[in-house]
Structure formats: structure tokens, C-alpha cells
Tab-separated table of C-alpha atoms in Angstrom:
chain	number	residue	atom	x	y	z
A	385	UNK	CA	17.564	15.316	-38.841
A	386	UNK	CA	13.784	15.242	-37.211
A	387	UNK	CA	11.414	12.438	-36.636
A	388	UNK	CA	8.201	12.415	-35.577
A	389	UNK	CA	7.085	12.065	-32.030
A	390	UNK	CA	3.987	13.119	-29.380
A	391	UNK	CA	5.048	15.389	-27.190
A	392	UNK	CA	4.040	17.597	-24.609
A	393	UNK	CA	5.062	21.519	-23.691
A	394	UNK	CA	3.037	21.877	-20.375
A	395	UNK	CA	1.487	19.078	-18.474
A	396	UNK	CA	-2.533	19.484	-18.700
A	397	UNK	CA	-5.017	17.448	-20.225
A	398	UNK	CA	-4.915	15.511	-23.558
A	399	UNK	CA	-5.378	18.369	-25.973
A	400	UNK	CA	-1.011	19.551	-24.281
A	401	UNK	CA	-0.094	16.453	-26.656
A	402	UNK	CA	1.312	17.200	-29.570
A	403	UNK	CA	2.602	15.082	-32.893
A	404	UNK	CA	5.326	17.235	-34.498
A	405	UNK	CA	8.493	17.031	-35.315
A	406	UNK	CA	11.326	16.819	-32.545
A	407	UNK	CA	14.826	16.446	-32.986
A	408	UNK	CA	16.265	12.639	-34.294
A	409	UNK	CA	17.883	11.729	-30.822
A	410	UNK	CA	21.640	10.648	-30.546
A	411	UNK	CA	22.585	7.427	-27.773
A	412	UNK	CA	24.888	8.527	-25.152
A	413	UNK	CA	27.292	6.084	-23.252
A	414	UNK	CA	25.424	2.969	-22.694
A	415	UNK	CA	22.734	3.749	-24.699
A	416	UNK	CA	21.310	2.641	-27.970
A	417	UNK	CA	19.064	4.440	-30.634
A	418	UNK	CA	15.755	2.128	-31.676
A	419	UNK	CA	13.549	2.418	-34.754
A	420	UNK	CA	9.985	2.060	-32.772
A	421	UNK	CA	7.695	-0.410	-33.412
A	422	UNK	CA	5.647	-0.498	-30.617
A	423	UNK	CA	4.917	2.254	-28.465
A	424	UNK	CA	2.922	0.854	-25.345
A	425	UNK	CA	0.096	2.804	-23.642
A	426	UNK	CA	-0.272	2.795	-19.887
A	427	UNK	CA	-2.366	4.450	-17.530
A	428	UNK	CA	0.203	5.823	-15.930
A	429	UNK	CA	1.455	7.738	-19.177
A	430	UNK	CA	-2.350	9.829	-18.218
A	431	UNK	CA	-0.817	10.694	-14.932
A	432	UNK	CA	2.712	11.949	-15.926
A	433	UNK	CA	0.994	14.339	-18.507
A	434	UNK	CA	-1.670	15.352	-16.257
A	435	UNK	CA	1.461	16.372	-13.710
A	436	UNK	CA	-0.479	13.793	-11.033
A	437	UNK	CA	2.070	11.387	-11.102
A	438	UNK	CA	5.529	12.631	-8.800
A	439	UNK	CA	7.544	11.577	-12.069
A	440	UNK	CA	10.494	14.226	-12.628
A	441	UNK	CA	10.056	15.018	-16.794
A	442	UNK	CA	12.007	17.615	-18.614
A	443	UNK	CA	9.529	19.655	-20.986
A	444	UNK	CA	9.064	19.088	-24.041
A	445	UNK	CA	8.755	15.386	-23.126
A	446	UNK	CA	8.037	12.059	-25.503
A	447	UNK	CA	5.669	9.753	-23.344
A	448	UNK	CA	5.683	6.241	-23.473
A	449	UNK	CA	7.849	3.824	-21.404
A	450	UNK	CA	7.803	0.956	-22.674
A	451	UNK	CA	8.925	-0.129	-26.210
A	452	UNK	CA	9.756	-2.706	-29.323
A	453	UNK	CA	11.441	-1.883	-31.864
A	454	UNK	CA	14.923	-2.575	-33.895
A	455	UNK	CA	18.522	-1.373	-33.084
A	456	UNK	CA	19.385	1.495	-35.230
A	457	UNK	CA	22.734	2.935	-33.768
A	458	UNK	CA	25.144	2.105	-30.375
A	459	UNK	CA	26.683	4.671	-28.007
A	460	UNK	CA	30.143	3.796	-26.679
A	461	UNK	CA	30.973	0.969	-25.282
A	462	UNK	CA	27.577	-0.839	-25.767
A	463	UNK	CA	28.357	-4.603	-25.870
A	464	UNK	CA	26.065	-7.551	-27.113
A	465	UNK	CA	23.714	-5.672	-29.136
A	466	UNK	CA	23.893	-4.921	-32.705
A	467	UNK	CA	22.349	-2.465	-35.308
A	468	UNK	CA	19.412	-4.517	-36.657
A	469	UNK	CA	18.825	-6.019	-33.525
A	470	UNK	CA	15.045	-6.701	-32.809
A	471	UNK	CA	14.479	-6.054	-28.586
A	472	UNK	CA	12.094	-4.919	-26.012
A	473	UNK	CA	12.361	-2.833	-23.009
A	474	UNK	CA	10.625	-1.156	-20.164
A	475	UNK	CA	12.619	2.589	-20.706
A	476	UNK	CA	12.874	5.243	-17.537
A	477	UNK	CA	9.949	6.790	-16.881
A	478	UNK	CA	12.317	10.051	-16.443
A	479	UNK	CA	13.677	10.485	-19.502
A	480	UNK	CA	12.503	10.942	-23.498
A	481	UNK	CA	10.065	7.660	-24.320
A	482	UNK	CA	8.645	5.773	-26.960
A	483	UNK	CA	5.891	7.507	-28.790
A	484	UNK	CA	7.796	8.501	-31.762
A	485	UNK	CA	10.106	7.566	-34.259
A	486	UNK	CA	12.941	6.530	-32.984
A	487	UNK	CA	13.727	6.530	-28.767
A	488	UNK	CA	16.941	5.679	-27.306
A	489	UNK	CA	16.920	3.233	-24.432
A	490	UNK	CA	19.905	2.091	-21.586
A	491	UNK	CA	20.908	-1.186	-23.083
A	492	UNK	CA	21.326	-2.540	-19.865
A	493	UNK	CA	16.842	-2.280	-19.662
A	494	UNK	CA	16.688	-4.491	-22.949
A	495	UNK	CA	15.905	-8.200	-23.696
A	496	UNK	CA	15.467	-9.957	-27.023
A	497	UNK	CA	12.367	-9.193	-28.666
A	498	UNK	CA	10.099	-12.243	-29.109
A	499	UNK	CA	10.200	-14.004	-32.158
A	500	UNK	CA	6.406	-15.790	-32.153
A	501	UNK	CA	4.845	-12.368	-32.196
A	502	UNK	CA	4.490	-9.549	-34.324
A	503	UNK	CA	7.270	-6.979	-33.079
A	504	UNK	CA	5.165	-3.822	-32.724
A	505	UNK	CA	2.723	-6.535	-30.237
A	506	UNK	CA	5.880	-7.250	-28.137
A	507	UNK	CA	5.408	-3.312	-26.737
A	508	UNK	CA	2.601	-4.749	-24.715
A	509	UNK	CA	4.887	-7.188	-22.415
A	510	UNK	CA	7.633	-5.057	-21.146
A	511	UNK	CA	6.186	-2.591	-17.596
A	512	UNK	CA	3.240	-4.825	-16.877
A	513	UNK	CA	4.399	-8.439	-17.114
A	514	UNK	CA	7.375	-7.409	-15.013
A	515	UNK	CA	4.578	-6.242	-12.401
A	516	UNK	CA	3.036	-9.324	-12.310
A	517	UNK	CA	6.005	-10.909	-12.405
A	518	UNK	CA	7.634	-8.813	-9.805
A	519	UNK	CA	4.433	-8.398	-7.262
A	520	UNK	CA	4.003	-12.588	-7.787
A	521	UNK	CA	7.504	-13.846	-7.136
A	522	UNK	CA	9.588	-11.202	-6.221
A	523	UNK	CA	7.377	-9.515	-3.093
A	524	UNK	CA	4.968	-12.292	-2.766
A	525	UNK	CA	6.729	-15.304	-3.231
A	526	UNK	CA	4.102	-17.590	-4.868
A	527	UNK	CA	4.836	-21.272	-4.618
A	528	UNK	CA	3.475	-24.068	-6.232
A	529	UNK	CA	0.049	-25.306	-4.296
A	530	UNK	CA	-0.053	-21.985	-3.176
A	531	UNK	CA	-4.010	-20.300	-2.742
A	532	UNK	CA	-4.084	-16.871	-4.557
A	533	UNK	CA	-7.009	-13.921	-4.806
A	534	UNK	CA	-6.246	-11.653	-7.539
A	535	UNK	CA	-8.838	-8.200	-7.725
A	536	UNK	CA	-9.051	-6.174	-10.168
A	537	UNK	CA	-8.025	-9.870	-12.810
A	538	UNK	CA	-9.769	-7.936	-16.134
A	539	UNK	CA	-6.719	-5.267	-16.699
A	540	UNK	CA	-3.595	-5.578	-18.221
A	541	UNK	CA	-1.451	-6.559	-15.588
A	542	UNK	CA	-3.901	-9.097	-14.304
A	543	UNK	CA	-3.894	-10.993	-17.315
A	544	UNK	CA	-0.450	-12.134	-17.033
A	545	UNK	CA	-0.667	-12.053	-13.501
A	546	UNK	CA	-3.064	-14.590	-13.802
A	547	UNK	CA	-0.584	-16.982	-16.498
A	548	UNK	CA	1.582	-16.339	-14.137
A	549	UNK	CA	0.338	-17.527	-11.338
A	550	UNK	CA	-1.486	-21.068	-12.850
A	551	UNK	CA	1.716	-21.680	-14.422
A	552	UNK	CA	3.380	-21.368	-11.124
A	553	UNK	CA	0.964	-24.420	-9.908
A	554	UNK	CA	-1.162	-21.857	-7.709
A	555	UNK	CA	-5.138	-22.091	-7.274
A	556	UNK	CA	-6.172	-18.804	-8.669
A	557	UNK	CA	-9.339	-17.677	-7.752
A	558	UNK	CA	-9.848	-13.830	-9.598
A	559	UNK	CA	-12.354	-11.316	-9.276
A	560	UNK	CA	-13.428	-9.739	-12.800
A	561	UNK	CA	-16.483	-8.010	-14.337
A	562	UNK	CA	-18.766	-10.076	-16.622
A	563	UNK	CA	-17.165	-7.706	-19.412
A	564	UNK	CA	-13.405	-9.605	-18.662
A	565	UNK	CA	-14.615	-12.336	-16.942
A	566	UNK	CA	-13.901	-14.953	-20.373
A	567	UNK	CA	-10.655	-13.340	-20.727
A	568	UNK	CA	-9.681	-14.131	-16.937
A	569	UNK	CA	-10.725	-17.718	-17.567
A	570	UNK	CA	-9.571	-18.108	-20.124
A	571	UNK	CA	-6.056	-16.912	-19.100
A	572	UNK	CA	-6.111	-19.909	-16.674
A	573	UNK	CA	-8.119	-18.610	-13.497
A	574	UNK	CA	-9.454	-21.507	-11.451
A	575	UNK	CA	-12.620	-19.595	-9.976
A	576	UNK	CA	-13.553	-16.074	-11.365
A	577	UNK	CA	-15.777	-13.906	-9.191
A	578	UNK	CA	-18.080	-11.275	-10.702
A	579	UNK	CA	-17.277	-8.059	-8.253
A	580	UNK	CA	-20.551	-6.397	-9.605
A	581	UNK	CA	-22.839	-8.628	-8.085
A	582	UNK	CA	-21.298	-10.547	-5.408
A	583	UNK	CA	-19.593	-9.890	-2.531
A	584	UNK	CA	-16.044	-11.378	-2.578
A	585	UNK	CA	-16.210	-11.841	0.966
A	586	UNK	CA	-18.375	-14.107	0.926
A	587	UNK	CA	-17.509	-15.953	-2.068
A	588	UNK	CA	-13.888	-17.211	-0.925
A	589	UNK	CA	-15.126	-19.611	1.558
A	590	UNK	CA	-11.416	-21.063	1.900
A	591	UNK	CA	-8.181	-17.705	3.082
A	592	UNK	CA	-5.664	-17.369	0.603
A	593	UNK	CA	-1.618	-16.974	0.581
A	594	UNK	CA	-1.361	-14.480	-0.870
A	595	UNK	CA	-4.032	-11.631	-1.895
A	596	UNK	CA	-3.366	-9.521	-4.560
A	597	UNK	CA	-4.895	-5.944	-5.491
A	598	UNK	CA	-4.807	-4.184	-8.966
A	599	UNK	CA	-8.059	-2.923	-8.616
A	600	UNK	CA	-8.785	1.125	-6.926
A	601	UNK	CA	-10.880	-0.802	-3.934
A	602	UNK	CA	-11.994	1.091	-0.968
A	603	UNK	CA	-9.622	1.454	1.853
A	604	UNK	CA	-12.409	-0.737	4.146
A	605	UNK	CA	-12.858	-3.003	1.164
A	606	UNK	CA	-9.743	-3.224	0.903
A	607	UNK	CA	-8.883	-3.653	4.734
A	608	UNK	CA	-11.837	-6.466	4.951
A	609	UNK	CA	-10.523	-9.131	2.395
A	610	UNK	CA	-7.136	-9.087	4.646
A	611	UNK	CA	-9.431	-11.583	6.594
A	612	UNK	CA	-9.251	-13.750	4.050
A	613	UNK	CA	-5.852	-14.237	4.458
A	614	UNK	CA	-3.956	-17.202	6.096
A	615	UNK	CA	-2.070	-16.221	8.760
A	616	UNK	CA	1.854	-15.922	7.718
A	617	UNK	CA	0.458	-14.736	4.289
A	618	UNK	CA	0.897	-11.866	2.280
A	619	UNK	CA	-1.002	-8.635	0.938
A	620	UNK	CA	0.452	-7.312	-2.487
A	621	UNK	CA	-0.934	-4.006	-4.012
A	622	UNK	CA	-0.505	-2.227	-7.322
A	623	UNK	CA	-2.007	0.346	-6.670
A	624	UNK	CA	0.770	2.913	-5.180
A	625	UNK	CA	-1.186	6.129	-4.375
A	626	UNK	CA	-2.692	4.056	-1.299
A	627	UNK	CA	-0.952	1.565	1.465
A	628	UNK	CA	-1.656	-1.758	1.051
A	629	UNK	CA	-3.590	-2.831	4.877
A	630	UNK	CA	-1.477	-5.523	6.834
A	631	UNK	CA	-2.449	-8.036	9.965
A	632	UNK	CA	0.060	-7.948	12.293
A	633	UNK	CA	-1.031	-9.982	14.843
A	634	UNK	CA	-1.616	-12.864	12.604
A	635	UNK	CA	1.901	-11.537	10.940
A	636	UNK	CA	0.050	-11.249	7.189
A	637	UNK	CA	2.579	-8.683	5.930
A	638	UNK	CA	2.067	-6.071	3.517
A	639	UNK	CA	3.751	-4.635	0.267
A	640	UNK	CA	3.345	-2.042	-2.565
A	641	UNK	CA	4.356	-3.052	-5.712
A	642	UNK	CA	6.884	-0.299	-7.897
A	643	UNK	CA	8.191	-1.924	-10.749
A	644	UNK	CA	11.500	-1.850	-11.925
A	645	UNK	CA	13.230	-3.011	-15.211
A	646	UNK	CA	14.708	-6.261	-14.775
A	647	UNK	CA	15.951	-7.357	-18.167
A	648	UNK	CA	16.851	-10.567	-17.412
A	649	UNK	CA	13.608	-11.459	-16.066
A	650	UNK	CA	11.398	-9.374	-19.017
A	651	UNK	CA	14.379	-11.959	-20.963
A	652	UNK	CA	12.487	-14.716	-19.308
A	653	UNK	CA	9.049	-13.089	-19.854
A	654	UNK	CA	9.739	-13.238	-23.579
A	655	UNK	CA	11.209	-17.283	-23.722
A	656	UNK	CA	7.518	-17.921	-22.226
A	657	UNK	CA	6.151	-15.978	-24.980
A	658	UNK	CA	8.134	-17.850	-27.452
A	659	UNK	CA	7.298	-20.972	-25.767
A	660	UNK	CA	3.364	-20.884	-25.464
A	661	UNK	CA	3.109	-20.390	-21.775
A	662	UNK	CA	2.870	-16.731	-21.671
A	663	UNK	CA	0.211	-14.767	-24.581
A	664	UNK	CA	0.385	-10.888	-24.992
A	665	UNK	CA	-2.637	-9.545	-25.240
A	666	UNK	CA	-3.101	-6.506	-27.669
A	667	UNK	CA	-6.607	-4.899	-27.594
A	668	UNK	CA	-5.990	-2.238	-30.300
A	669	UNK	CA	-3.217	-0.891	-32.305
A	670	UNK	CA	-3.372	2.757	-33.325
A	671	UNK	CA	-1.126	5.095	-35.533
A	672	UNK	CA	1.148	6.928	-32.868
A	673	UNK	CA	-0.714	10.354	-34.492
A	674	UNK	CA	-3.489	9.109	-32.793
A	675	UNK	CA	-2.161	9.292	-29.315
A	676	UNK	CA	-3.927	11.526	-28.230
A	677	UNK	CA	-7.620	9.837	-28.875
A	678	UNK	CA	-5.942	7.319	-26.189
A	679	UNK	CA	-5.234	9.636	-23.830
A	680	UNK	CA	-8.461	10.951	-23.988
A	681	UNK	CA	-10.109	7.624	-23.168
A	682	UNK	CA	-7.912	6.943	-20.293
A	683	UNK	CA	-8.480	9.956	-19.215
A	684	UNK	CA	-12.474	9.335	-19.179
A	685	UNK	CA	-12.091	6.270	-17.493
A	686	UNK	CA	-13.138	4.279	-20.731
A	687	UNK	CA	-10.133	2.902	-22.455
A	688	UNK	CA	-10.398	-0.830	-22.051
A	689	UNK	CA	-7.057	-3.498	-22.458
A	690	UNK	CA	-3.874	-2.951	-23.901
A	691	UNK	CA	-2.880	-0.376	-26.629
A	692	UNK	CA	0.259	0.104	-28.623
A	693	UNK	CA	0.535	3.004	-30.841
A	694	UNK	CA	2.361	2.183	-34.386
A	695	UNK	CA	4.674	5.291	-35.718
């Protein structure tokens, strides 16, 4: 039995991606096979394919670590899931992913899919929303009444971070370009700073409790922003390729976020989607066979918003 999949047999540019027949995978113990509804694209997929991210994979590799779909087969020992269940998950980045007609998932990473949005669109939720959740609450300890500055709020993680921070009762100051500022305001930001025309340092008058950086800032620019964090505050950054600055003299600590799969947190995020408290924004949906063009746009730096590939 075979299926259609996007694979690469060597690392390199987007041209290494092939849309081809692959062996239909069989779930092992503790795993399920999903009939994929949606495969979420993330910038890290670009880095894994290029070989620039130090994530060990086995070639040929099927990319895509965000998935939504229907349980199609159960491996030994799987409980609490049945064939036909609609689920979402953040798959292990080292294993074959979701850019295929079928995918294998550890049962422990899956949560029930939201019922209020199309199943395919739910693939836009897992890793990005978990990144925002873990950055805000696990790493920053954001509380109601707190002030947070989110740099790079116009990206896919930023959209969730603004919504979740606002819902938690925080005062949200966000930086965004003119292109994404209205979306950031709609997500709930109290203040939006156009970083292309204004100095963020000058625009933030009062100290903040948390600085959440989601943008590829220059190190000196990042370090300068730490001055806007109150004594005892927190700097959190998702830019894993560079350290996050702190200020030990003022007891300002820093954390770099490495998102991890957490089915309980994902289930909570799903319930927020279904209650109308969290919006899943999908900018475009493309046929799986055209996923290479999305990698090309990402590599060129022209990709905007969340993309879901549809088998």
C-alpha cells in the first residue's frame, strides 16, 4: 500500500522536495495512524529541509510537524482514542511528519480537534499556539493586570500571544508593521507600535513586567529593550539562534522558549477555540502537491501568515 507524500531525500533548497509515492506507514505500540486533513507549515520546516536547524532526521524525510486529521488505525496499547476520532497534534520533529495523505502520531501528543472550525484549519493551531502559551504562562508567569510588550506580534505566534495575553487580563503593547497592525489590534492589543517608523524604546513610556520577543532583533536593539522591563521582570524570546539578554543587577531574568508538545495544554487551547475566545487564522490553504512553492516563499522571506497544506 502506498500514499502520496512530500519528501526530501537530501537536505538543500526547496527543489529537493518531491511529491511522490511513499509506503503507507503502520502505527507501532502507543501510536495511531491519521488520515491527514491539514498539515501546518512552520518556518522551522524550512530550516529542517535546508539542514540549517540541528534537528536529527532520517532521510528520506516527510516534513510537517503540525497535523489535524482523523484516526485511521490504532497501534497496540492505545486507549482513549477510536478510529474516526478527529484530532490535532504537534508531532515529534525528528520523525516523519504530516505532509502526506497519512501520518503516524504518538497517541500521547493528540487532542480532540475543535468542532467550531474546519478540521483542516485546525492544523494551524498546535505548535504555534503552544509556543505562545508556554512563553506567556510557563516561562513568563504572566498574570492579570500585568503589562507585556510583544515584539514581532504580526507573525503566526504573535497572533496567539496577543489573544492569550489579553484574555489573561494583561495590558498588551505590541510592535507590528503597517501590513499586520490591524490584525494585531483585532487580536486585542491595547497599543500597537509601528516599528518601521517609530523607536520602540521611545514609544514604551512605562515599564513592562514581561518582554516577549518574537522578532529577529539585532542584539544591541534587543539589549536596549531590556531597560523597559521593570526590576524583577522577565524577558522571554522564541529566537533560539540567539541568547536572550537579561539584567542580573535588576533581577531581570531571561528565558529562550523551546516549545514542547503538551496534549493537556493543547486541549485547553482547543476549548478556547470552541468557546470563541481564541481565533485560528489561516492565511492560505494549498494542495499538498504545491507545498514546495510555500517553502520557496519561506526561503525568500516573502511568506506571510499561516499556511495549511491539504492532501
